């Protein structure tokens, strides 16, 4: 590997980061060298390899193999394994996406090396410091030299913290992939046929936030929320491994079908995208999925009290219902009717964010 000030070392590790890198890598490689490092935070084929294959991404150049563990264990493993790699490659910059432990680990190694740090999806804030992701975002933004924002709201957040001097609004890189791969997913995925679903005849649900699924009482409420939603339309529920093991511990998996909820394994990008685009609604605690539903003009109920993606709520396509089953019906009644078109593409960069990220990085190097 040629050592060069124009080499960007990109760190990814989780499902949403593979999608984000898919939007940026090709553009970045037209303007700079990229070394793609996979931390291994997500390692199951359906949470990792399938994204690389389906989104036609270059394979990672290096893998750290950190696997699962507590936040400290994951972060420490990244620091220990990434530091020598950074010393070997001597990149001109290190680039991280989003707000996970892989983002934090990458950012800390860059800051200590020191290597200039680029943060894609900078400036997102929920205001809820109990979320591990909120702490990760704040730390990473405070270390980054180039802050690339998905939205004007993110830029305003950085301005409020006095961090907007090195900030640029690029649009949202996940939106690029949703817009490009949406029609491809409709053609290539047979998930509706496999699960015997009619377009608009079902809702799709996901849940993986520790604050929602780790505590049995809260997880019970979450299942009640999904049951209420299932009274309007059957719910298809691709279950994250964290959530599956908690439901298993509570012996709650077997009871789901009689509540109108069909639990399935986590889905690859194309299946999930087709499912969302054909759904009547989405119920989730994921940030990415709130946005993907909005981009597909599918209404969303979010099982959280706040969101970083405030545009989805302001435009009327997303309702924050927390874990309140009684909030489901009134929220459903207020959401846009089927057939309406959301303003998401315009708000999130028209599918050109990857290009803008690469341009901003190349100019900054
Ligand atoms: C992580 C991110 C979260 C992101 C999510 C995307 C942090 C703090 N959280 O949460 O922001 O929204 O990824 O999905 O970084 N597991 C497997 N197979 C895997 C990976 C994990 O079975 O390939 C199981 C393990 O039991 C593990 C648990 O899932 O302990 C949680 O995984 P982890 O990566 O720690 O966090 P996520 O909940 O996925």
mmCIF file of N, CA, C and O in Angstrom, residues 259-358:
data_model
loop_
_atom_site.group_PDB
_atom_site.id
_atom_site.type_symbol
_atom_site.label_atom_id
_atom_site.label_comp_id
_atom_site.label_asym_id
_atom_site.label_seq_id
_atom_site.Cartn_x
_atom_site.Cartn_y
_atom_site.Cartn_z
ATOM 1 N N UNK A 259 -50.587 -12.730 18.119
ATOM 2 C CA UNK A 259 -50.784 -11.274 18.218
ATOM 3 C C UNK A 259 -50.682 -10.606 16.851
ATOM 4 O O UNK A 259 -50.613 -9.378 16.762
ATOM 5 N N UNK A 260 -50.583 -11.408 15.802
ATOM 6 C CA UNK A 260 -50.536 -10.831 14.440
ATOM 7 C C UNK A 260 -49.144 -10.398 14.026
ATOM 8 O O UNK A 260 -48.968 -9.614 13.096
ATOM 9 N N UNK A 261 -48.124 -10.919 14.742
ATOM 10 C CA UNK A 261 -46.743 -10.519 14.463
ATOM 11 C C UNK A 261 -45.964 -11.735 13.944
ATOM 12 O O UNK A 261 -45.923 -12.776 14.611
ATOM 13 N N UNK A 262 -45.375 -11.596 12.770
ATOM 14 C CA UNK A 262 -44.564 -12.684 12.217
ATOM 15 C C UNK A 262 -43.092 -12.330 12.367
ATOM 16 O O UNK A 262 -42.605 -11.401 11.714
ATOM 17 N N UNK A 263 -42.385 -13.058 13.248
ATOM 18 C CA UNK A 263 -40.953 -12.810 13.442
ATOM 19 C C UNK A 263 -40.175 -13.542 12.353
ATOM 20 O O UNK A 263 -40.435 -14.720 12.095
ATOM 21 N N UNK A 264 -39.260 -12.835 11.688
ATOM 22 C CA UNK A 264 -38.388 -13.466 10.694
ATOM 23 C C UNK A 264 -36.939 -13.095 11.005
ATOM 24 O O UNK A 264 -36.681 -12.208 11.820
ATOM 25 N N UNK A 265 -36.008 -13.777 10.353
ATOM 26 C CA UNK A 265 -34.580 -13.477 10.559
ATOM 27 C C UNK A 265 -34.275 -12.074 10.012
ATOM 28 O O UNK A 265 -35.025 -11.575 9.172
ATOM 29 N N UNK A 266 -33.167 -11.449 10.463
ATOM 30 C CA UNK A 266 -32.793 -10.163 9.854
ATOM 31 C C UNK A 266 -32.679 -10.317 8.344
ATOM 32 O O UNK A 266 -32.289 -11.376 7.855
ATOM 33 N N UNK A 267 -33.038 -9.269 7.606
ATOM 34 C CA UNK A 267 -33.053 -9.352 6.147
ATOM 35 C C UNK A 267 -31.898 -8.567 5.548
ATOM 36 O O UNK A 267 -31.443 -7.571 6.131
ATOM 37 N N UNK A 268 -31.463 -8.985 4.379
ATOM 38 C CA UNK A 268 -30.452 -8.226 3.641
ATOM 39 C C UNK A 268 -31.022 -6.903 3.155
ATOM 40 O O UNK A 268 -32.222 -6.642 3.315
ATOM 41 N N UNK A 269 -30.176 -6.088 2.541
ATOM 42 C CA UNK A 269 -30.614 -4.742 2.161
ATOM 43 C C UNK A 269 -31.754 -4.778 1.142
ATOM 44 O O UNK A 269 -32.741 -4.044 1.274
ATOM 45 N N UNK A 270 -31.647 -5.627 0.134
ATOM 46 C CA UNK A 270 -32.652 -5.606 -0.934
ATOM 47 C C UNK A 270 -34.002 -6.099 -0.432
ATOM 48 O O UNK A 270 -35.042 -5.488 -0.733
ATOM 49 N N UNK A 271 -34.003 -7.165 0.359
ATOM 50 C CA UNK A 271 -35.268 -7.661 0.908
ATOM 51 C C UNK A 271 -35.897 -6.613 1.822
ATOM 52 O O UNK A 271 -37.095 -6.352 1.760
ATOM 53 N N UNK A 272 -35.089 -6.017 2.687
ATOM 54 C CA UNK A 272 -35.636 -5.040 3.644
ATOM 55 C C UNK A 272 -36.190 -3.831 2.902
ATOM 56 O O UNK A 272 -37.256 -3.311 3.243
ATOM 57 N N UNK A 273 -35.471 -3.412 1.877
ATOM 58 C CA UNK A 273 -35.902 -2.236 1.119
ATOM 59 C C UNK A 273 -37.211 -2.526 0.394
ATOM 60 O O UNK A 273 -38.136 -1.706 0.400
ATOM 61 N N UNK A 274 -37.315 -3.714 -0.203
ATOM 62 C CA UNK A 274 -38.567 -4.021 -0.903
ATOM 63 C C UNK A 274 -39.721 -4.102 0.092
ATOM 64 O O UNK A 274 -40.818 -3.602 -0.159
ATOM 65 N N UNK A 275 -39.436 -4.700 1.244
ATOM 66 C CA UNK A 275 -40.470 -4.840 2.275
ATOM 67 C C UNK A 275 -40.975 -3.462 2.710
ATOM 68 O O UNK A 275 -42.184 -3.222 2.784
ATOM 69 N N UNK A 276 -40.052 -2.556 2.980
ATOM 70 C CA UNK A 276 -40.445 -1.213 3.436
ATOM 71 C C UNK A 276 -41.235 -0.499 2.345
ATOM 72 O O UNK A 276 -42.274 0.109 2.608
ATOM 73 N N UNK A 277 -40.755 -0.587 1.115
ATOM 74 C CA UNK A 277 -41.420 0.143 0.024
ATOM 75 C C UNK A 277 -42.829 -0.381 -0.263
ATOM 76 O O UNK A 277 -43.675 0.347 -0.770
ATOM 77 N N UNK A 278 -43.064 -1.670 0.085
ATOM 78 C CA UNK A 278 -44.394 -2.238 -0.176
ATOM 79 C C UNK A 278 -45.291 -2.183 1.058
ATOM 80 O O UNK A 278 -46.457 -2.551 0.996
ATOM 81 N N UNK A 279 -44.734 -1.742 2.193
ATOM 82 C CA UNK A 279 -45.498 -1.799 3.446
ATOM 83 C C UNK A 279 -46.535 -0.682 3.511
ATOM 84 O O UNK A 279 -46.419 0.339 2.859
ATOM 85 N N UNK A 280 -47.530 -0.915 4.365
ATOM 86 C CA UNK A 280 -48.505 0.137 4.645
ATOM 87 C C UNK A 280 -47.890 1.134 5.634
ATOM 88 O O UNK A 280 -48.172 2.318 5.590
ATOM 89 N N UNK A 281 -47.049 0.618 6.527
ATOM 90 C CA UNK A 281 -46.396 1.488 7.506
ATOM 91 C C UNK A 281 -45.187 0.797 8.104
ATOM 92 O O UNK A 281 -45.015 -0.418 7.948
ATOM 93 N N UNK A 282 -44.355 1.594 8.790
ATOM 94 C CA UNK A 282 -43.166 1.066 9.473
ATOM 95 C C UNK A 282 -43.278 1.423 10.947
ATOM 96 O O UNK A 282 -43.750 2.506 11.291
ATOM 97 N N UNK A 283 -42.863 0.484 11.812
ATOM 98 C CA UNK A 283 -42.814 0.758 13.254
ATOM 99 C C UNK A 283 -41.401 0.386 13.692
ATOM 100 O O UNK A 283 -40.989 -0.758 13.510
ATOM 101 N N UNK A 284 -40.665 1.328 14.252
ATOM 102 C CA UNK A 284 -39.235 1.061 14.451
ATOM 103 C C UNK A 284 -38.651 1.903 15.570
ATOM 104 O O UNK A 284 -39.247 2.905 15.994
ATOM 105 N N UNK A 285 -37.449 1.505 16.042
ATOM 106 C CA UNK A 285 -36.666 2.410 16.887
ATOM 107 C C UNK A 285 -35.314 2.710 16.216
ATOM 108 O O UNK A 285 -34.410 3.243 16.835
ATOM 109 N N UNK A 286 -35.206 2.339 14.944
ATOM 110 C CA UNK A 286 -33.964 2.587 14.197
ATOM 111 C C UNK A 286 -33.987 3.989 13.610
ATOM 112 O O UNK A 286 -35.036 4.474 13.184
ATOM 113 N N UNK A 287 -32.832 4.632 13.562
ATOM 114 C CA UNK A 287 -32.762 5.938 12.900
ATOM 115 C C UNK A 287 -32.835 5.786 11.391
ATOM 116 O O UNK A 287 -33.608 6.467 10.714
ATOM 117 N N UNK A 288 -32.045 4.847 10.875
ATOM 118 C CA UNK A 288 -31.974 4.657 9.424
ATOM 119 C C UNK A 288 -33.328 4.316 8.818
ATOM 120 O O UNK A 288 -33.699 4.828 7.767
ATOM 121 N N UNK A 289 -34.084 3.477 9.523
ATOM 122 C CA UNK A 289 -35.351 3.020 8.950
ATOM 123 C C UNK A 289 -36.404 4.141 8.929
ATOM 124 O O UNK A 289 -37.230 4.204 8.013
ATOM 125 N N UNK A 290 -36.359 5.034 9.908
ATOM 126 C CA UNK A 290 -37.284 6.193 9.886
ATOM 127 C C UNK A 290 -37.091 6.958 8.580
ATOM 128 O O UNK A 290 -38.024 7.384 7.921
ATOM 129 N N UNK A 291 -35.838 7.105 8.230
ATOM 130 C CA UNK A 291 -35.469 7.863 7.033
ATOM 131 C C UNK A 291 -35.816 7.083 5.772
ATOM 132 O O UNK A 291 -36.324 7.643 4.807
ATOM 133 N N UNK A 292 -35.549 5.774 5.788
ATOM 134 C CA UNK A 292 -35.830 4.959 4.595
ATOM 135 C C UNK A 292 -37.329 4.900 4.323
ATOM 136 O O UNK A 292 -37.759 4.926 3.170
ATOM 137 N N UNK A 293 -38.135 4.848 5.393
ATOM 138 C CA UNK A 293 -39.591 4.874 5.217
ATOM 139 C C UNK A 293 -40.006 6.210 4.588
ATOM 140 O O UNK A 293 -40.773 6.244 3.625
ATOM 141 N N UNK A 294 -39.468 7.282 5.117
ATOM 142 C CA UNK A 294 -39.785 8.644 4.622
ATOM 143 C C UNK A 294 -39.429 8.756 3.133
ATOM 144 O O UNK A 294 -40.206 9.255 2.323
ATOM 145 N N UNK A 295 -38.259 8.230 2.782
ATOM 146 C CA UNK A 295 -37.818 8.292 1.380
ATOM 147 C C UNK A 295 -38.716 7.453 0.475
ATOM 148 O O UNK A 295 -38.866 7.748 -0.708
ATOM 149 N N UNK A 296 -39.313 6.401 1.041
ATOM 150 C CA UNK A 296 -40.207 5.538 0.256
ATOM 151 C C UNK A 296 -41.660 6.022 0.331
ATOM 152 O O UNK A 296 -42.557 5.352 -0.168
ATOM 153 N N UNK A 297 -41.892 7.178 0.982
ATOM 154 C CA UNK A 297 -43.255 7.696 1.197
ATOM 155 C C UNK A 297 -44.131 6.675 1.917
ATOM 156 O O UNK A 297 -45.294 6.454 1.574
ATOM 157 N N UNK A 298 -43.544 6.046 2.935
ATOM 158 C CA UNK A 298 -44.284 5.110 3.783
ATOM 159 C C UNK A 298 -44.314 5.698 5.201
ATOM 160 O O UNK A 298 -43.267 6.031 5.752
ATOM 161 N N UNK A 299 -45.498 5.861 5.802
ATOM 162 C CA UNK A 299 -45.586 6.464 7.131
ATOM 163 C C UNK A 299 -44.910 5.613 8.206
ATOM 164 O O UNK A 299 -44.839 4.391 8.069
ATOM 165 N N UNK A 300 -44.452 6.279 9.247
ATOM 166 C CA UNK A 300 -43.648 5.591 10.268
ATOM 167 C C UNK A 300 -44.120 5.932 11.682
ATOM 168 O O UNK A 300 -44.445 7.085 11.969
ATOM 169 N N UNK A 301 -44.161 4.930 12.549
ATOM 170 C CA UNK A 301 -44.324 5.147 13.985
ATOM 171 C C UNK A 301 -42.979 4.821 14.621
ATOM 172 O O UNK A 301 -42.442 3.737 14.395
ATOM 173 N N UNK A 302 -42.439 5.758 15.404
ATOM 174 C CA UNK A 302 -41.122 5.538 15.993
ATOM 175 C C UNK A 302 -41.252 5.290 17.488
ATOM 176 O O UNK A 302 -41.816 6.114 18.215
ATOM 177 N N UNK A 303 -40.695 4.158 17.923
ATOM 178 C CA UNK A 303 -40.796 3.776 19.336
ATOM 179 C C UNK A 303 -39.661 4.422 20.134
ATOM 180 O O UNK A 303 -38.820 3.763 20.724
ATOM 181 N N UNK A 304 -39.644 5.744 20.099
ATOM 182 C CA UNK A 304 -38.700 6.544 20.880
ATOM 183 C C UNK A 304 -39.402 7.850 21.231
ATOM 184 O O UNK A 304 -40.416 8.197 20.633
ATOM 185 N N UNK A 305 -38.817 8.585 22.171
ATOM 186 C CA UNK A 305 -39.418 9.864 22.568
ATOM 187 C C UNK A 305 -38.826 11.034 21.801
ATOM 188 O O UNK A 305 -39.320 12.156 21.894
ATOM 189 N N UNK A 306 -37.704 10.784 21.105
ATOM 190 C CA UNK A 306 -37.089 11.867 20.334
ATOM 191 C C UNK A 306 -36.428 11.258 19.105
ATOM 192 O O UNK A 306 -36.236 10.049 19.040
ATOM 193 N N UNK A 307 -36.119 12.092 18.138
ATOM 194 C CA UNK A 307 -35.415 11.575 16.961
ATOM 195 C C UNK A 307 -34.389 12.602 16.507
ATOM 196 O O UNK A 307 -34.575 13.803 16.710
ATOM 197 N N UNK A 308 -33.334 12.101 15.872
ATOM 198 C CA UNK A 308 -32.359 13.022 15.267
ATOM 199 C C UNK A 308 -32.877 13.463 13.906
ATOM 200 O O UNK A 308 -32.468 14.490 13.384
ATOM 201 N N UNK A 309 -33.769 12.660 13.328
ATOM 202 C CA UNK A 309 -34.255 12.921 11.962
ATOM 203 C C UNK A 309 -35.553 13.713 12.048
ATOM 204 O O UNK A 309 -36.620 13.239 11.690
ATOM 205 N N UNK A 310 -35.429 14.947 12.550
ATOM 206 C CA UNK A 310 -36.607 15.752 12.877
ATOM 207 C C UNK A 310 -37.445 16.088 11.643
ATOM 208 O O UNK A 310 -38.653 16.317 11.757
ATOM 209 N N UNK A 311 -36.810 16.106 10.474
ATOM 210 C CA UNK A 311 -37.553 16.435 9.233
ATOM 211 C C UNK A 311 -38.687 15.441 8.997
ATOM 212 O O UNK A 311 -39.736 15.811 8.464
ATOM 213 N N UNK A 312 -38.469 14.184 9.381
ATOM 214 C CA UNK A 312 -39.485 13.155 9.150
ATOM 215 C C UNK A 312 -40.753 13.471 9.953
ATOM 216 O O UNK A 312 -41.862 13.247 9.489
ATOM 217 N N UNK A 313 -40.535 14.022 11.157
ATOM 218 C CA UNK A 313 -41.664 14.362 12.038
ATOM 219 C C UNK A 313 -42.296 15.679 11.580
ATOM 220 O O UNK A 313 -43.524 15.780 11.464
ATOM 221 N N UNK A 314 -41.448 16.663 11.299
ATOM 222 C CA UNK A 314 -41.967 17.977 10.884
ATOM 223 C C UNK A 314 -42.822 17.869 9.620
ATOM 224 O O UNK A 314 -43.795 18.585 9.460
ATOM 225 N N UNK A 315 -42.440 16.957 8.735
ATOM 226 C CA UNK A 315 -43.201 16.800 7.484
ATOM 227 C C UNK A 315 -44.472 15.971 7.691
ATOM 228 O O UNK A 315 -45.259 15.807 6.768
ATOM 229 N N UNK A 316 -44.650 15.434 8.912
ATOM 230 C CA UNK A 316 -45.890 14.708 9.218
ATOM 231 C C UNK A 316 -45.859 13.235 8.870
ATOM 232 O O UNK A 316 -46.868 12.543 8.977
ATOM 233 N N UNK A 317 -44.686 12.700 8.479
ATOM 234 C CA UNK A 317 -44.598 11.295 8.061
ATOM 235 C C UNK A 317 -44.159 10.361 9.180
ATOM 236 O O UNK A 317 -44.118 9.149 8.998
ATOM 237 N N UNK A 318 -43.793 10.913 10.328
ATOM 238 C CA UNK A 318 -43.267 10.092 11.419
ATOM 239 C C UNK A 318 -43.868 10.584 12.724
ATOM 240 O O UNK A 318 -43.879 11.790 12.982
ATOM 241 N N UNK A 319 -44.371 9.660 13.548
ATOM 242 C CA UNK A 319 -44.916 10.014 14.864
ATOM 243 C C UNK A 319 -44.098 9.320 15.935
ATOM 244 O O UNK A 319 -43.846 8.106 15.838
ATOM 245 N N UNK A 320 -43.697 10.094 16.944
ATOM 246 C CA UNK A 320 -42.918 9.529 18.048
ATOM 247 C C UNK A 320 -43.893 9.016 19.097
ATOM 248 O O UNK A 320 -44.569 9.824 19.748
ATOM 249 N N UNK A 321 -43.988 7.706 19.254
ATOM 250 C CA UNK A 321 -44.999 7.163 20.166
ATOM 251 C C UNK A 321 -44.375 6.495 21.388
ATOM 252 O O UNK A 321 -45.100 5.933 22.214
ATOM 253 N N UNK A 322 -43.048 6.549 21.523
ATOM 254 C CA UNK A 322 -42.400 5.883 22.652
ATOM 255 C C UNK A 322 -42.823 4.422 22.708
ATOM 256 O O UNK A 322 -42.956 3.769 21.670
ATOM 257 N N UNK A 323 -43.055 3.931 23.932
ATOM 258 C CA UNK A 323 -43.557 2.548 24.068
ATOM 259 C C UNK A 323 -44.962 2.605 24.640
ATOM 260 O O UNK A 323 -45.296 1.897 25.593
ATOM 261 N N UNK A 324 -45.807 3.478 24.086
ATOM 262 C CA UNK A 324 -47.176 3.651 24.582
ATOM 263 C C UNK A 324 -48.170 2.987 23.628
ATOM 264 O O UNK A 324 -48.494 3.567 22.585
ATOM 265 N N UNK A 325 -48.660 1.803 23.975
ATOM 266 C CA UNK A 325 -49.585 1.104 23.066
ATOM 267 C C UNK A 325 -50.795 1.970 22.723
ATOM 268 O O UNK A 325 -51.285 1.946 21.592
ATOM 269 N N UNK A 326 -51.276 2.755 23.704
ATOM 270 C CA UNK A 326 -52.491 3.551 23.466
ATOM 271 C C UNK A 326 -52.244 4.691 22.479
ATOM 272 O O UNK A 326 -53.189 5.307 21.985
ATOM 273 N N UNK A 327 -50.965 4.969 22.178
ATOM 274 C CA UNK A 327 -50.663 6.059 21.230
ATOM 275 C C UNK A 327 -50.727 5.585 19.771
ATOM 276 O O UNK A 327 -50.714 6.398 18.854
ATOM 277 N N UNK A 328 -50.809 4.267 19.582
ATOM 278 C CA UNK A 328 -50.710 3.731 18.217
ATOM 279 C C UNK A 328 -51.876 4.202 17.350
ATOM 280 O O UNK A 328 -51.679 4.774 16.271
ATOM 281 N N UNK A 329 -53.094 3.976 17.833
ATOM 282 C CA UNK A 329 -54.268 4.286 17.002
ATOM 283 C C UNK A 329 -54.369 5.756 16.623
ATOM 284 O O UNK A 329 -54.509 6.079 15.437
ATOM 285 N N UNK A 330 -54.284 6.679 17.605
ATOM 286 C CA UNK A 330 -54.357 8.102 17.232
ATOM 287 C C UNK A 330 -53.236 8.510 16.274
ATOM 288 O O UNK A 330 -53.462 9.289 15.339
ATOM 289 N N UNK A 331 -52.040 7.936 16.461
ATOM 290 C CA UNK A 331 -50.929 8.291 15.563
ATOM 291 C C UNK A 331 -51.215 7.808 14.154
ATOM 292 O O UNK A 331 -51.019 8.540 13.171
ATOM 293 N N UNK A 332 -51.713 6.575 14.055
ATOM 294 C CA UNK A 332 -52.024 6.027 12.720
ATOM 295 C C UNK A 332 -53.035 6.918 11.998
ATOM 296 O O UNK A 332 -52.925 7.165 10.800
ATOM 297 N N UNK A 333 -54.005 7.433 12.774
ATOM 298 C CA UNK A 333 -55.070 8.248 12.156
ATOM 299 C C UNK A 333 -54.516 9.562 11.598
ATOM 300 O O UNK A 333 -55.101 10.143 10.684
ATOM 301 N N UNK A 334 -53.406 10.025 12.150
ATOM 302 C CA UNK A 334 -52.869 11.335 11.722
ATOM 303 C C UNK A 334 -51.842 11.237 10.608
ATOM 304 O O UNK A 334 -51.409 12.258 10.077
ATOM 305 N N UNK A 335 -51.413 10.033 10.287
ATOM 306 C CA UNK A 335 -50.355 9.899 9.275
ATOM 307 C C UNK A 335 -50.916 10.085 7.857
ATOM 308 O O UNK A 335 -52.119 9.937 7.646
ATOM 309 N N UNK A 336 -50.075 10.434 6.890
ATOM 310 C CA UNK A 336 -50.557 10.665 5.526
ATOM 311 C C UNK A 336 -51.250 9.433 4.936
ATOM 312 O O UNK A 336 -50.908 8.297 5.278
ATOM 313 N N UNK A 337 -52.203 9.675 4.069
ATOM 314 C CA UNK A 337 -52.961 8.590 3.450
ATOM 315 C C UNK A 337 -52.088 7.895 2.402
ATOM 316 O O UNK A 337 -51.167 8.512 1.851
ATOM 317 N N UNK A 338 -52.380 6.626 2.105
ATOM 318 C CA UNK A 338 -51.620 5.918 1.066
ATOM 319 C C UNK A 338 -51.647 6.695 -0.251
ATOM 320 O O UNK A 338 -52.659 7.313 -0.583
ATOM 321 N N UNK A 339 -50.541 6.687 -0.952
ATOM 322 C CA UNK A 339 -50.492 7.381 -2.249
ATOM 323 C C UNK A 339 -49.873 8.766 -2.166
ATOM 324 O O UNK A 339 -49.474 9.331 -3.183
ATOM 325 N N UNK A 340 -49.803 9.336 -0.953
ATOM 326 C CA UNK A 340 -49.174 10.662 -0.820
ATOM 327 C C UNK A 340 -47.657 10.530 -1.045
ATOM 328 O O UNK A 340 -47.088 9.461 -0.862
ATOM 329 N N UNK A 341 -47.029 11.643 -1.466
ATOM 330 C CA UNK A 341 -45.588 11.603 -1.731
ATOM 331 C C UNK A 341 -44.865 12.498 -0.727
ATOM 332 O O UNK A 341 -45.242 13.647 -0.538
ATOM 333 N N UNK A 342 -43.818 11.962 -0.109
ATOM 334 C CA UNK A 342 -43.084 12.728 0.910
ATOM 335 C C UNK A 342 -42.034 13.629 0.261
ATOM 336 O O UNK A 342 -41.591 13.360 -0.858
ATOM 337 N N UNK A 343 -41.636 14.689 0.966
ATOM 338 C CA UNK A 343 -40.596 15.574 0.433
ATOM 339 C C UNK A 343 -39.183 15.123 0.792
ATOM 340 O O UNK A 343 -38.244 15.919 0.789
ATOM 341 N N UNK A 344 -38.997 13.819 1.069
ATOM 342 C CA UNK A 344 -37.744 13.350 1.659
ATOM 343 C C UNK A 344 -36.525 13.568 0.772
ATOM 344 O O UNK A 344 -35.468 13.999 1.249
ATOM 345 N N UNK A 345 -36.651 13.255 -0.513
ATOM 346 C CA UNK A 345 -35.463 13.303 -1.376
ATOM 347 C C UNK A 345 -34.874 14.713 -1.354
ATOM 348 O O UNK A 345 -33.659 14.892 -1.206
ATOM 349 N N UNK A 346 -35.744 15.691 -1.463
ATOM 350 C CA UNK A 346 -35.306 17.097 -1.469
ATOM 351 C C UNK A 346 -34.606 17.466 -0.151
ATOM 352 O O UNK A 346 -33.570 18.125 -0.140
ATOM 353 N N UNK A 347 -35.154 16.986 0.962
ATOM 354 C CA UNK A 347 -34.591 17.342 2.273
ATOM 355 C C UNK A 347 -33.267 16.639 2.540
ATOM 356 O O UNK A 347 -32.453 17.115 3.328
ATOM 357 N N UNK A 348 -33.060 15.476 1.911
ATOM 358 C CA UNK A 348 -31.885 14.679 2.243
ATOM 359 C C UNK A 348 -30.829 14.628 1.142
ATOM 360 O O UNK A 348 -29.978 13.746 1.144
ATOM 361 N N UNK A 349 -30.891 15.546 0.181
ATOM 362 C CA UNK A 349 -29.753 15.685 -0.735
ATOM 363 C C UNK A 349 -29.941 15.137 -2.125
ATOM 364 O O UNK A 349 -28.964 15.041 -2.874
ATOM 365 N N UNK A 350 -31.168 14.730 -2.481
ATOM 366 C CA UNK A 350 -31.483 14.303 -3.857
ATOM 367 C C UNK A 350 -30.628 13.145 -4.349
ATOM 368 O O UNK A 350 -30.411 12.992 -5.549
ATOM 369 N N UNK A 351 -30.065 12.361 -3.454
ATOM 370 C CA UNK A 351 -29.276 11.209 -3.895
ATOM 371 C C UNK A 351 -27.865 11.559 -4.335
ATOM 372 O O UNK A 351 -27.185 10.744 -4.955
ATOM 373 N N UNK A 352 -27.386 12.766 -4.005
ATOM 374 C CA UNK A 352 -26.050 13.165 -4.463
ATOM 375 C C UNK A 352 -25.082 13.402 -3.308
ATOM 376 O O UNK A 352 -24.034 14.026 -3.464
ATOM 377 N N UNK A 353 -25.411 12.901 -2.132
ATOM 378 C CA UNK A 353 -24.583 13.177 -0.958
ATOM 379 C C UNK A 353 -23.203 12.525 -1.054
ATOM 380 O O UNK A 353 -22.200 13.130 -0.655
ATOM 381 N N UNK A 354 -23.134 11.301 -1.593
ATOM 382 C CA UNK A 354 -21.853 10.588 -1.695
ATOM 383 C C UNK A 354 -20.847 11.388 -2.512
ATOM 384 O O UNK A 354 -19.676 11.539 -2.124
ATOM 385 N N UNK A 355 -21.334 11.893 -3.625
ATOM 386 C CA UNK A 355 -20.502 12.747 -4.492
ATOM 387 C C UNK A 355 -19.985 13.973 -3.722
ATOM 388 O O UNK A 355 -18.828 14.328 -3.809
ATOM 389 N N UNK A 356 -20.895 14.597 -2.962
ATOM 390 C CA UNK A 356 -20.516 15.818 -2.224
ATOM 391 C C UNK A 356 -19.547 15.506 -1.091
ATOM 392 O O UNK A 356 -18.653 16.291 -0.808
ATOM 393 N N UNK A 357 -19.736 14.353 -0.449
ATOM 394 C CA UNK A 357 -18.793 13.950 0.611
ATOM 395 C C UNK A 357 -17.405 13.798 -0.003
ATOM 396 O O UNK A 357 -16.410 14.332 0.507
ATOM 397 N N UNK A 358 -17.324 13.083 -1.136
ATOM 398 C CA UNK A 358 -16.018 12.838 -1.766
ATOM 399 C C UNK A 358 -15.375 14.164 -2.171
ATOM 400 O O UNK A 358 -14.158 14.366 -1.972
#
